[in-house]
Amino acid sequence: MQHTDFIIVGSGLAGVTLAHTLHEGGYKFKIISDPALSNCSMVAAGIYNPVVFFRITKSYMADFVLPFAIDFYRNIETRINQNLIQEQSIARLFTSISEQQLWEKRREEGVGIYLGEIKEDAIPSTSGTSNNPIGVVKNSGSLHCRVYLNTSLNYFNDSVIREKFDHEKIVFHEREVEYKNTIAKKIIFCEGHLISNNPFFKEVALKPVKGEVLTIKFDEALPLNISEYIINKKCFLLPLGDNRYKAGATYNWKNINEDTTPEALQELRKNVEDIISQPFSVLSHHAGVRPAAADRRPILGLHTRYPQLAIFNGLGTKGVMLAPYFANELVQSMVNGKVLHKEVDVGRFFAHANG
């Protein structure tokens, strides 16, 4: 029988970030995952954005989670010898005068740390009659998710078991938990939207959303004042180099699967054409399911009945920013008994179910 400190179930953004956090703390772990079960983290654009554009407000806990995340990924870059973070401003193309006015108002308030001045006539209009003004988001950029995940799993290769986890093989002991031939202190489920198949966490209320993304290539290089930004208007355009861009993403709450659709392809094509009128070709088309919580907050902590089990989930569209900070919070909770905030503690779902 083998012994380890933790078993991590899942090798997406949550699972890999948790593995690095445990590794930094000197803890032993095993990662059990079948990568074929979920494609979400692999196809994600990895954009981190401290601003919610709908009302031009700060993203959840941005002042805390963003600097923590940047430091975390920079340390991982050194550990795995890969460039992971691309710091790049986001250019928000305004759709109305009222949105510009709200931007200026928010710059005078607490959001101002992330909002740059409005640049008039900054981006060529698709109509050709005038240019679009933009608001520039500072302290933003992207994580190369596929590189981060693949290189990290190679780094932890001796601790990775590539197979589907069988929940029925769990055996509980007084202070430990057994899975097949391994004894651990905790099993931590980082299963994304597949947590719905986990018999121990049926109470967790996810509201998963399917998203589709394209990798496109423009026939000619875009003007520098476009290519220097991550562009946002109905969709995002993330520069990848060599005239290539990632474009996305769609939101579908009904068809929760990873099949690409012609409807999403058409929607994304139109959104790109609304930003820039130059011809482009589609190089690839992918879909994934974001594990968003119904209350739009991360989900972490120990099971209320089985303290040998824990969960790390619900990172949604802000996972790149949220994962490092809350992975650390979970480890501090499991190891040192730190009390988690009620709005992220998984106990909020069990309390509701019991009462």
Short mmCIF file of C-alpha atoms in Angstrom, two decimals:
data_model
loop_
_atom_site.label_atom_id
_atom_site.label_comp_id
_atom_site.label_asym_id
_atom_site.label_seq_id
_atom_site.Cartn_x
_atom_site.Cartn_y
_atom_site.Cartn_z
CA MET A 1 0.00 0.00 0.00
CA GLN A 2 1.32 3.44 -0.99
CA HIS A 3 1.01 6.51 1.23
CA THR A 4 0.69 10.15 0.16
CA ASP A 5 -0.62 13.35 1.67
CA PHE A 6 -3.24 14.20 -0.97
CA ILE A 7 -4.94 12.75 -4.01
CA ILE A 8 -6.03 15.34 -6.58
CA VAL A 9 -8.80 14.27 -8.95
CA GLY A 10 -8.65 16.32 -12.15
CA SER A 11 -5.83 17.92 -14.15
CA GLY A 12 -7.40 21.14 -15.42
CA LEU A 13 -6.59 24.63 -14.20
CA ALA A 14 -7.84 23.95 -10.66
CA GLY A 15 -6.07 20.61 -10.24
CA VAL A 16 -2.72 21.68 -11.68
CA THR A 17 -2.68 24.95 -9.72
CA LEU A 18 -3.49 23.05 -6.54
CA ALA A 19 -0.67 20.61 -7.31
CA HIS A 20 1.85 23.47 -7.61
CA THR A 21 0.58 24.94 -4.34
CA LEU A 22 1.01 21.62 -2.54
CA HIS A 23 4.42 21.11 -4.13
CA GLU A 24 5.52 24.53 -2.89
CA GLY A 25 4.44 23.52 0.62
CA GLY A 26 6.46 20.30 0.48
CA TYR A 27 3.46 17.95 0.46
CA LYS A 28 3.26 14.66 -1.42
CA PHE A 29 0.38 14.09 -3.80
CA LYS A 30 -0.98 12.00 -6.65
CA ILE A 31 -2.97 13.42 -9.57
CA ILE A 32 -5.59 11.07 -11.01
CA SER A 33 -7.18 12.26 -14.22
CA ASP A 34 -8.42 11.16 -17.61
CA PRO A 35 -7.69 14.24 -19.79
CA ALA A 36 -10.21 13.04 -22.38
CA LEU A 37 -13.11 13.72 -20.01
CA SER A 38 -12.95 17.53 -20.16
CA ASN A 39 -11.42 19.94 -22.64
CA CYS A 40 -12.27 23.24 -20.91
CA SER A 41 -8.91 24.33 -19.50
CA MET A 42 -6.98 23.16 -22.55
CA VAL A 43 -8.96 25.29 -25.01
CA ALA A 44 -9.38 28.33 -22.75
CA ALA A 45 -7.89 31.62 -23.91
CA GLY A 46 -6.57 32.22 -20.41
CA ILE A 47 -7.34 35.94 -20.37
CA TYR A 48 -7.18 37.61 -16.97
CA ASN A 49 -9.18 40.80 -16.68
CA PRO A 50 -9.73 42.70 -13.40
CA VAL A 51 -12.81 44.50 -14.80
CA VAL A 52 -16.40 43.33 -15.36
CA PHE A 53 -17.53 45.23 -18.45
CA PHE A 54 -21.28 44.90 -17.86
CA ARG A 55 -21.27 47.62 -15.20
CA ILE A 56 -17.57 48.48 -15.38
CA THR A 57 -16.85 47.25 -11.88
CA LYS A 58 -13.93 45.40 -10.34
CA SER A 59 -13.87 41.66 -10.80
CA TYR A 60 -14.46 39.62 -7.63
CA MET A 61 -11.59 40.25 -5.17
CA ALA A 62 -9.41 41.58 -8.00
CA ASP A 63 -7.19 43.62 -5.69
CA PHE A 64 -6.18 40.45 -3.84
CA VAL A 65 -6.33 37.63 -6.37
CA LEU A 66 -4.66 39.39 -9.32
CA PRO A 67 -1.26 40.26 -7.78
CA PHE A 68 -1.23 36.86 -6.06
CA ALA A 69 -1.85 35.14 -9.40
CA ILE A 70 0.86 37.06 -11.27
CA ASP A 71 3.46 36.25 -8.60
CA PHE A 72 2.33 32.61 -8.62
CA TYR A 73 2.63 32.14 -12.38
CA ARG A 74 5.96 33.96 -12.51
CA ASN A 75 7.30 31.50 -9.93
CA ILE A 76 5.94 28.59 -11.95
CA GLU A 77 7.66 29.95 -15.07
CA THR A 78 10.97 29.58 -13.26
CA ARG A 79 10.05 26.14 -11.92
CA ILE A 80 9.07 24.61 -15.26
CA ASN A 81 11.27 26.79 -17.47
CA GLN A 82 8.45 28.09 -19.66
CA ASN A 83 7.02 31.50 -20.52
CA LEU A 84 3.42 31.44 -19.33
CA ILE A 85 2.17 34.98 -18.78
CA GLN A 86 1.71 37.61 -21.48
CA GLU A 87 0.99 40.99 -19.91
CA GLN A 88 -1.19 42.93 -22.34
CA SER A 89 -3.76 45.69 -22.04
CA ILE A 90 -7.35 45.07 -23.08
CA ALA A 91 -8.97 47.55 -25.45
CA ARG A 92 -12.69 47.82 -24.80
CA LEU A 93 -14.47 49.11 -27.90
CA PHE A 94 -17.36 51.21 -26.69
CA THR A 95 -20.82 50.55 -28.05
CA SER A 96 -22.47 53.77 -26.81
CA ILE A 97 -21.84 57.23 -25.41
CA SER A 98 -23.38 56.17 -22.11
CA GLU A 99 -20.79 53.41 -21.76
CA GLN A 100 -18.00 55.95 -22.26
CA GLN A 101 -19.56 58.22 -19.66
CA LEU A 102 -19.80 55.34 -17.19
CA TRP A 103 -16.14 54.51 -17.88
CA GLU A 104 -15.12 58.05 -16.98
CA LYS A 105 -17.23 57.93 -13.84
CA ARG A 106 -15.69 54.62 -12.72
CA ARG A 107 -12.19 56.02 -13.29
CA GLU A 108 -12.92 58.53 -10.52
CA GLU A 109 -14.05 55.71 -8.23
CA GLY A 110 -12.35 52.57 -6.95
CA VAL A 111 -12.12 50.93 -10.36
CA GLY A 112 -9.73 53.64 -11.56
CA ILE A 113 -6.66 51.59 -10.70
CA TYR A 114 -7.50 49.35 -13.66
CA LEU A 115 -9.03 51.84 -16.10
CA GLY A 116 -6.93 53.94 -18.46
CA GLU A 117 -8.00 57.10 -20.21
CA ILE A 118 -10.34 56.85 -23.16
CA LYS A 119 -8.47 56.97 -26.46
CA GLU A 120 -10.50 58.67 -29.17
CA ASP A 121 -10.34 57.37 -32.74
CA ALA A 122 -8.08 54.56 -31.62
CA ILE A 123 -9.34 51.55 -33.58
CA PRO A 124 -10.42 51.64 -37.25
CA SER A 125 -14.18 51.30 -37.68
CA THR A 126 -15.53 48.52 -39.88
CA SER A 127 -17.67 51.15 -41.60
CA GLY A 128 -14.58 53.02 -42.75
CA THR A 129 -16.19 56.39 -41.92
CA SER A 130 -14.56 56.94 -38.53
CA ASN A 131 -12.53 55.28 -35.81
CA ASN A 132 -13.79 53.71 -32.59
CA PRO A 133 -12.86 55.13 -29.18
CA ILE A 134 -11.54 52.60 -26.68
CA GLY A 135 -11.15 52.28 -22.94
CA VAL A 136 -7.88 50.59 -21.97
CA VAL A 137 -7.82 48.07 -19.12
CA LYS A 138 -4.52 47.97 -17.26
CA ASN A 139 -3.00 45.03 -15.34
CA SER A 140 -4.51 42.51 -17.73
CA GLY A 141 -3.13 39.81 -20.01
CA SER A 142 -3.27 36.09 -20.64
CA LEU A 143 -1.93 32.76 -19.43
CA HIS A 144 -0.83 30.19 -22.02
CA CYS A 145 -3.15 27.56 -20.56
CA ARG A 146 -2.23 24.61 -22.74
CA VAL A 147 1.50 25.15 -22.13
CA TYR A 148 0.89 25.63 -18.40
CA LEU A 149 -1.10 22.41 -18.09
CA ASN A 150 0.97 20.16 -20.33
CA THR A 151 4.34 21.30 -19.03
CA SER A 152 3.18 21.08 -15.41
CA LEU A 153 1.87 17.53 -15.87
CA ASN A 154 5.19 16.55 -17.42
CA TYR A 155 6.95 18.15 -14.46
CA PHE A 156 4.83 16.11 -12.04
CA ASN A 157 4.87 13.05 -14.29
CA ASP A 158 5.85 10.54 -11.60
CA SER A 159 2.85 11.67 -9.53
CA VAL A 160 0.29 11.53 -12.37
CA ILE A 161 -2.05 8.58 -12.93
CA ARG A 162 -3.86 8.93 -16.24
CA GLU A 163 -7.12 7.10 -15.73
CA LYS A 164 -10.75 7.78 -14.88
CA PHE A 165 -11.40 8.10 -11.16
CA ASP A 166 -13.86 5.57 -9.72
CA HIS A 167 -15.78 7.11 -6.81
CA GLU A 168 -17.03 3.69 -5.71
CA LYS A 169 -13.46 2.59 -4.88
CA ILE A 170 -13.14 5.08 -2.00
CA VAL A 171 -12.73 3.49 1.44
CA PHE A 172 -12.97 5.72 4.51
CA HIS A 173 -10.81 5.28 7.58
CA GLU A 174 -11.00 7.30 10.78
CA ARG A 175 -8.53 10.00 9.73
CA GLU A 176 -7.49 8.89 6.27
CA VAL A 177 -9.00 7.73 3.02
CA GLU A 178 -8.05 4.82 0.79
CA TYR A 179 -8.30 4.66 -2.98
CA LYS A 180 -7.23 1.44 -4.66
CA ASN A 181 -3.64 0.91 -3.48
CA THR A 182 -3.08 4.38 -1.99
CA ILE A 183 -3.72 5.83 1.47
CA ALA A 184 -4.05 9.62 1.69
CA LYS A 185 -5.06 12.26 4.20
CA LYS A 186 -7.49 13.87 1.75
CA ILE A 187 -8.92 13.38 -1.70
CA ILE A 188 -9.53 16.73 -3.40
CA PHE A 189 -11.98 16.81 -6.29
CA CYS A 190 -11.08 19.28 -9.05
CA GLU A 191 -13.47 17.82 -11.61
CA GLY A 192 -14.94 20.97 -13.14
CA HIS A 193 -18.46 20.53 -14.48
CA LEU A 194 -18.08 16.75 -14.07
CA ILE A 195 -18.60 17.22 -10.32
CA SER A 196 -22.25 16.61 -11.20
CA ASN A 197 -21.32 12.91 -11.48
CA ASN A 198 -19.67 12.84 -8.05
CA PRO A 199 -21.97 11.07 -5.55
CA PHE A 200 -20.39 12.88 -2.57
CA PHE A 201 -21.03 16.41 -3.83
CA LYS A 202 -24.52 16.21 -5.32
CA GLU A 203 -25.58 19.24 -3.27
CA VAL A 204 -23.15 21.54 -5.07
CA ALA A 205 -25.11 23.85 -7.36
CA LEU A 206 -23.16 24.41 -10.55
CA LYS A 207 -24.48 26.38 -13.48
CA PRO A 208 -22.08 25.20 -16.18
CA VAL A 209 -21.87 27.13 -19.41
CA LYS A 210 -20.56 25.88 -22.73
CA GLY A 211 -18.17 28.13 -24.60
CA GLU A 212 -16.75 27.87 -28.12
CA VAL A 213 -13.60 29.53 -29.41
CA LEU A 214 -11.86 29.90 -32.75
CA THR A 215 -8.25 30.26 -33.77
CA ILE A 216 -8.20 32.48 -36.81
CA LYS A 217 -5.61 33.98 -39.14
CA PHE A 218 -5.97 37.27 -40.96
CA ASP A 219 -4.79 37.42 -44.57
CA GLU A 220 -2.74 40.52 -43.76
CA ALA A 221 -1.20 41.88 -40.59
CA LEU A 222 -3.54 44.09 -38.59
CA PRO A 223 -2.51 47.67 -37.80
CA LEU A 224 -0.24 47.99 -34.76
CA ASN A 225 -2.89 49.91 -32.81
CA ILE A 226 -5.04 46.76 -32.98
CA SER A 227 -2.44 44.01 -32.61
CA GLU A 228 -0.91 45.53 -29.45
CA TYR A 229 -4.14 44.92 -27.51
CA ILE A 230 -6.49 42.16 -26.53
CA ILE A 231 -9.62 43.53 -28.23
CA ASN A 232 -13.03 43.24 -26.56
CA LYS A 233 -16.39 43.95 -28.16
CA LYS A 234 -19.05 41.21 -28.05
CA CYS A 235 -16.12 38.80 -28.19
CA PHE A 236 -12.39 38.98 -27.55
CA LEU A 237 -9.52 38.89 -30.03
CA LEU A 238 -6.34 37.60 -28.38
CA PRO A 239 -3.13 38.04 -30.44
CA LEU A 240 -1.13 34.81 -30.84
CA GLY A 241 1.51 36.03 -33.30
CA ASP A 242 1.94 35.49 -37.05
CA ASN A 243 -1.42 37.20 -37.78
CA ARG A 244 -3.17 34.53 -35.69
CA TYR A 245 -5.77 35.33 -33.03
CA LYS A 246 -7.96 33.42 -30.63
CA ALA A 247 -11.56 34.61 -30.87
CA GLY A 248 -14.32 33.86 -28.40
CA ALA A 249 -16.18 32.98 -26.56
CA THR A 250 -19.81 32.00 -26.82
CA TYR A 251 -22.13 31.30 -23.89
CA ASN A 252 -24.57 28.40 -23.99
CA TRP A 253 -26.35 27.26 -20.82
CA LYS A 254 -28.53 24.62 -22.48
CA ASN A 255 -26.37 22.22 -24.47
CA ILE A 256 -23.70 21.22 -21.95
CA ASN A 257 -21.25 19.24 -24.06
CA GLU A 258 -17.97 19.78 -25.88
CA ASP A 259 -19.30 19.50 -29.43
CA THR A 260 -18.65 22.45 -31.72
CA THR A 261 -21.65 23.91 -33.53
CA PRO A 262 -22.19 25.79 -36.82
CA GLU A 263 -24.32 28.33 -34.91
CA ALA A 264 -21.40 29.28 -32.66
CA LEU A 265 -19.06 29.41 -35.65
CA GLN A 266 -21.39 31.83 -37.39
CA GLU A 267 -21.79 33.95 -34.25
CA LEU A 268 -18.05 34.21 -33.71
CA ARG A 269 -17.37 35.01 -37.36
CA LYS A 270 -19.88 37.86 -37.21
CA ASN A 271 -18.46 39.20 -33.95
CA VAL A 272 -14.95 39.24 -35.40
CA GLU A 273 -16.17 40.99 -38.55
CA ASP A 274 -17.85 43.63 -36.37
CA ILE A 275 -14.43 44.43 -34.89
CA ILE A 276 -12.23 44.30 -37.97
CA SER A 277 -13.31 43.99 -41.60
CA GLN A 278 -10.17 42.32 -42.96
CA PRO A 279 -10.49 38.80 -44.43
CA PHE A 280 -9.52 35.86 -42.22
CA SER A 281 -9.58 32.06 -42.21
CA VAL A 282 -10.56 29.73 -39.37
CA LEU A 283 -7.70 27.46 -38.31
CA SER A 284 -9.46 25.60 -35.51
CA HIS A 285 -12.74 25.50 -33.59
CA HIS A 286 -13.03 24.12 -30.05
CA ALA A 287 -15.61 23.89 -27.29
CA GLY A 288 -15.40 23.48 -23.52
CA VAL A 289 -17.68 23.66 -20.49
CA ARG A 290 -16.90 26.27 -17.84
CA PRO A 291 -17.56 25.09 -14.27
CA ALA A 292 -19.39 28.16 -13.00
CA ALA A 293 -21.19 28.07 -9.65
CA ALA A 294 -24.82 29.12 -9.51
CA ASP A 295 -23.84 31.98 -7.16
CA ARG A 296 -20.76 32.89 -9.26
CA ARG A 297 -18.30 32.22 -6.44
CA PRO A 298 -15.50 29.65 -6.15
CA ILE A 299 -16.28 26.40 -4.35
CA LEU A 300 -13.71 25.00 -1.94
CA GLY A 301 -13.38 23.28 1.39
CA LEU A 302 -14.00 20.04 3.21
CA HIS A 303 -17.08 17.88 2.92
CA THR A 304 -19.26 18.45 5.98
CA ARG A 305 -19.82 14.71 6.57
CA TYR A 306 -16.62 13.24 5.15
CA PRO A 307 -13.72 15.52 6.17
CA GLN A 308 -11.33 13.24 4.25
CA LEU A 309 -12.87 14.69 1.06
CA ALA A 310 -12.47 18.22 -0.29
CA ILE A 311 -13.44 20.17 -3.37
CA PHE A 312 -11.88 22.90 -5.50
CA ASN A 313 -14.26 24.04 -8.23
CA GLY A 314 -16.51 26.80 -9.57
CA LEU A 315 -13.75 29.03 -10.98
CA GLY A 316 -15.83 29.90 -14.06
CA THR A 317 -14.62 32.51 -16.53
CA LYS A 318 -12.16 34.10 -14.07
CA GLY A 319 -10.26 30.91 -13.29
CA VAL A 320 -6.80 32.17 -14.25
CA MET A 321 -7.10 34.98 -11.71
CA LEU A 322 -8.88 33.01 -8.99
CA ALA A 323 -7.11 29.64 -9.01
CA PRO A 324 -3.76 30.50 -7.32
CA TYR A 325 -5.25 32.54 -4.45
CA PHE A 326 -7.99 30.07 -3.62
CA ALA A 327 -5.75 27.02 -4.04
CA ASN A 328 -3.62 28.56 -1.30
CA GLU A 329 -6.72 29.25 0.81
CA LEU A 330 -7.79 25.62 0.48
CA VAL A 331 -4.37 24.28 1.45
CA GLN A 332 -4.23 26.59 4.46
CA SER A 333 -7.69 25.38 5.46
CA MET A 334 -6.81 21.69 5.13
CA VAL A 335 -3.39 21.90 6.75
CA ASN A 336 -3.70 24.71 9.30
CA GLY A 337 -7.44 24.85 9.90
CA LYS A 338 -7.87 28.32 8.41
CA VAL A 339 -11.55 29.26 8.31
CA LEU A 340 -12.76 29.85 4.76
CA HIS A 341 -15.03 32.76 3.95
CA LYS A 342 -18.65 31.62 3.88
CA GLU A 343 -19.23 32.81 0.33
CA VAL A 344 -16.61 30.39 -1.06
CA ASP A 345 -16.88 27.54 1.47
CA VAL A 346 -18.56 24.44 0.03
CA GLY A 347 -20.46 24.22 3.31
CA ARG A 348 -22.87 26.84 1.98
CA PHE A 349 -24.45 24.19 -0.25
CA PHE A 350 -24.76 21.57 2.49
CA ALA A 351 -26.23 24.13 4.89
CA HIS A 352 -28.86 25.00 2.28
CA ALA A 353 -29.60 21.32 1.64
CA ASN A 354 -30.09 20.66 5.35
CA GLY A 355 -32.17 23.51 5.95
#
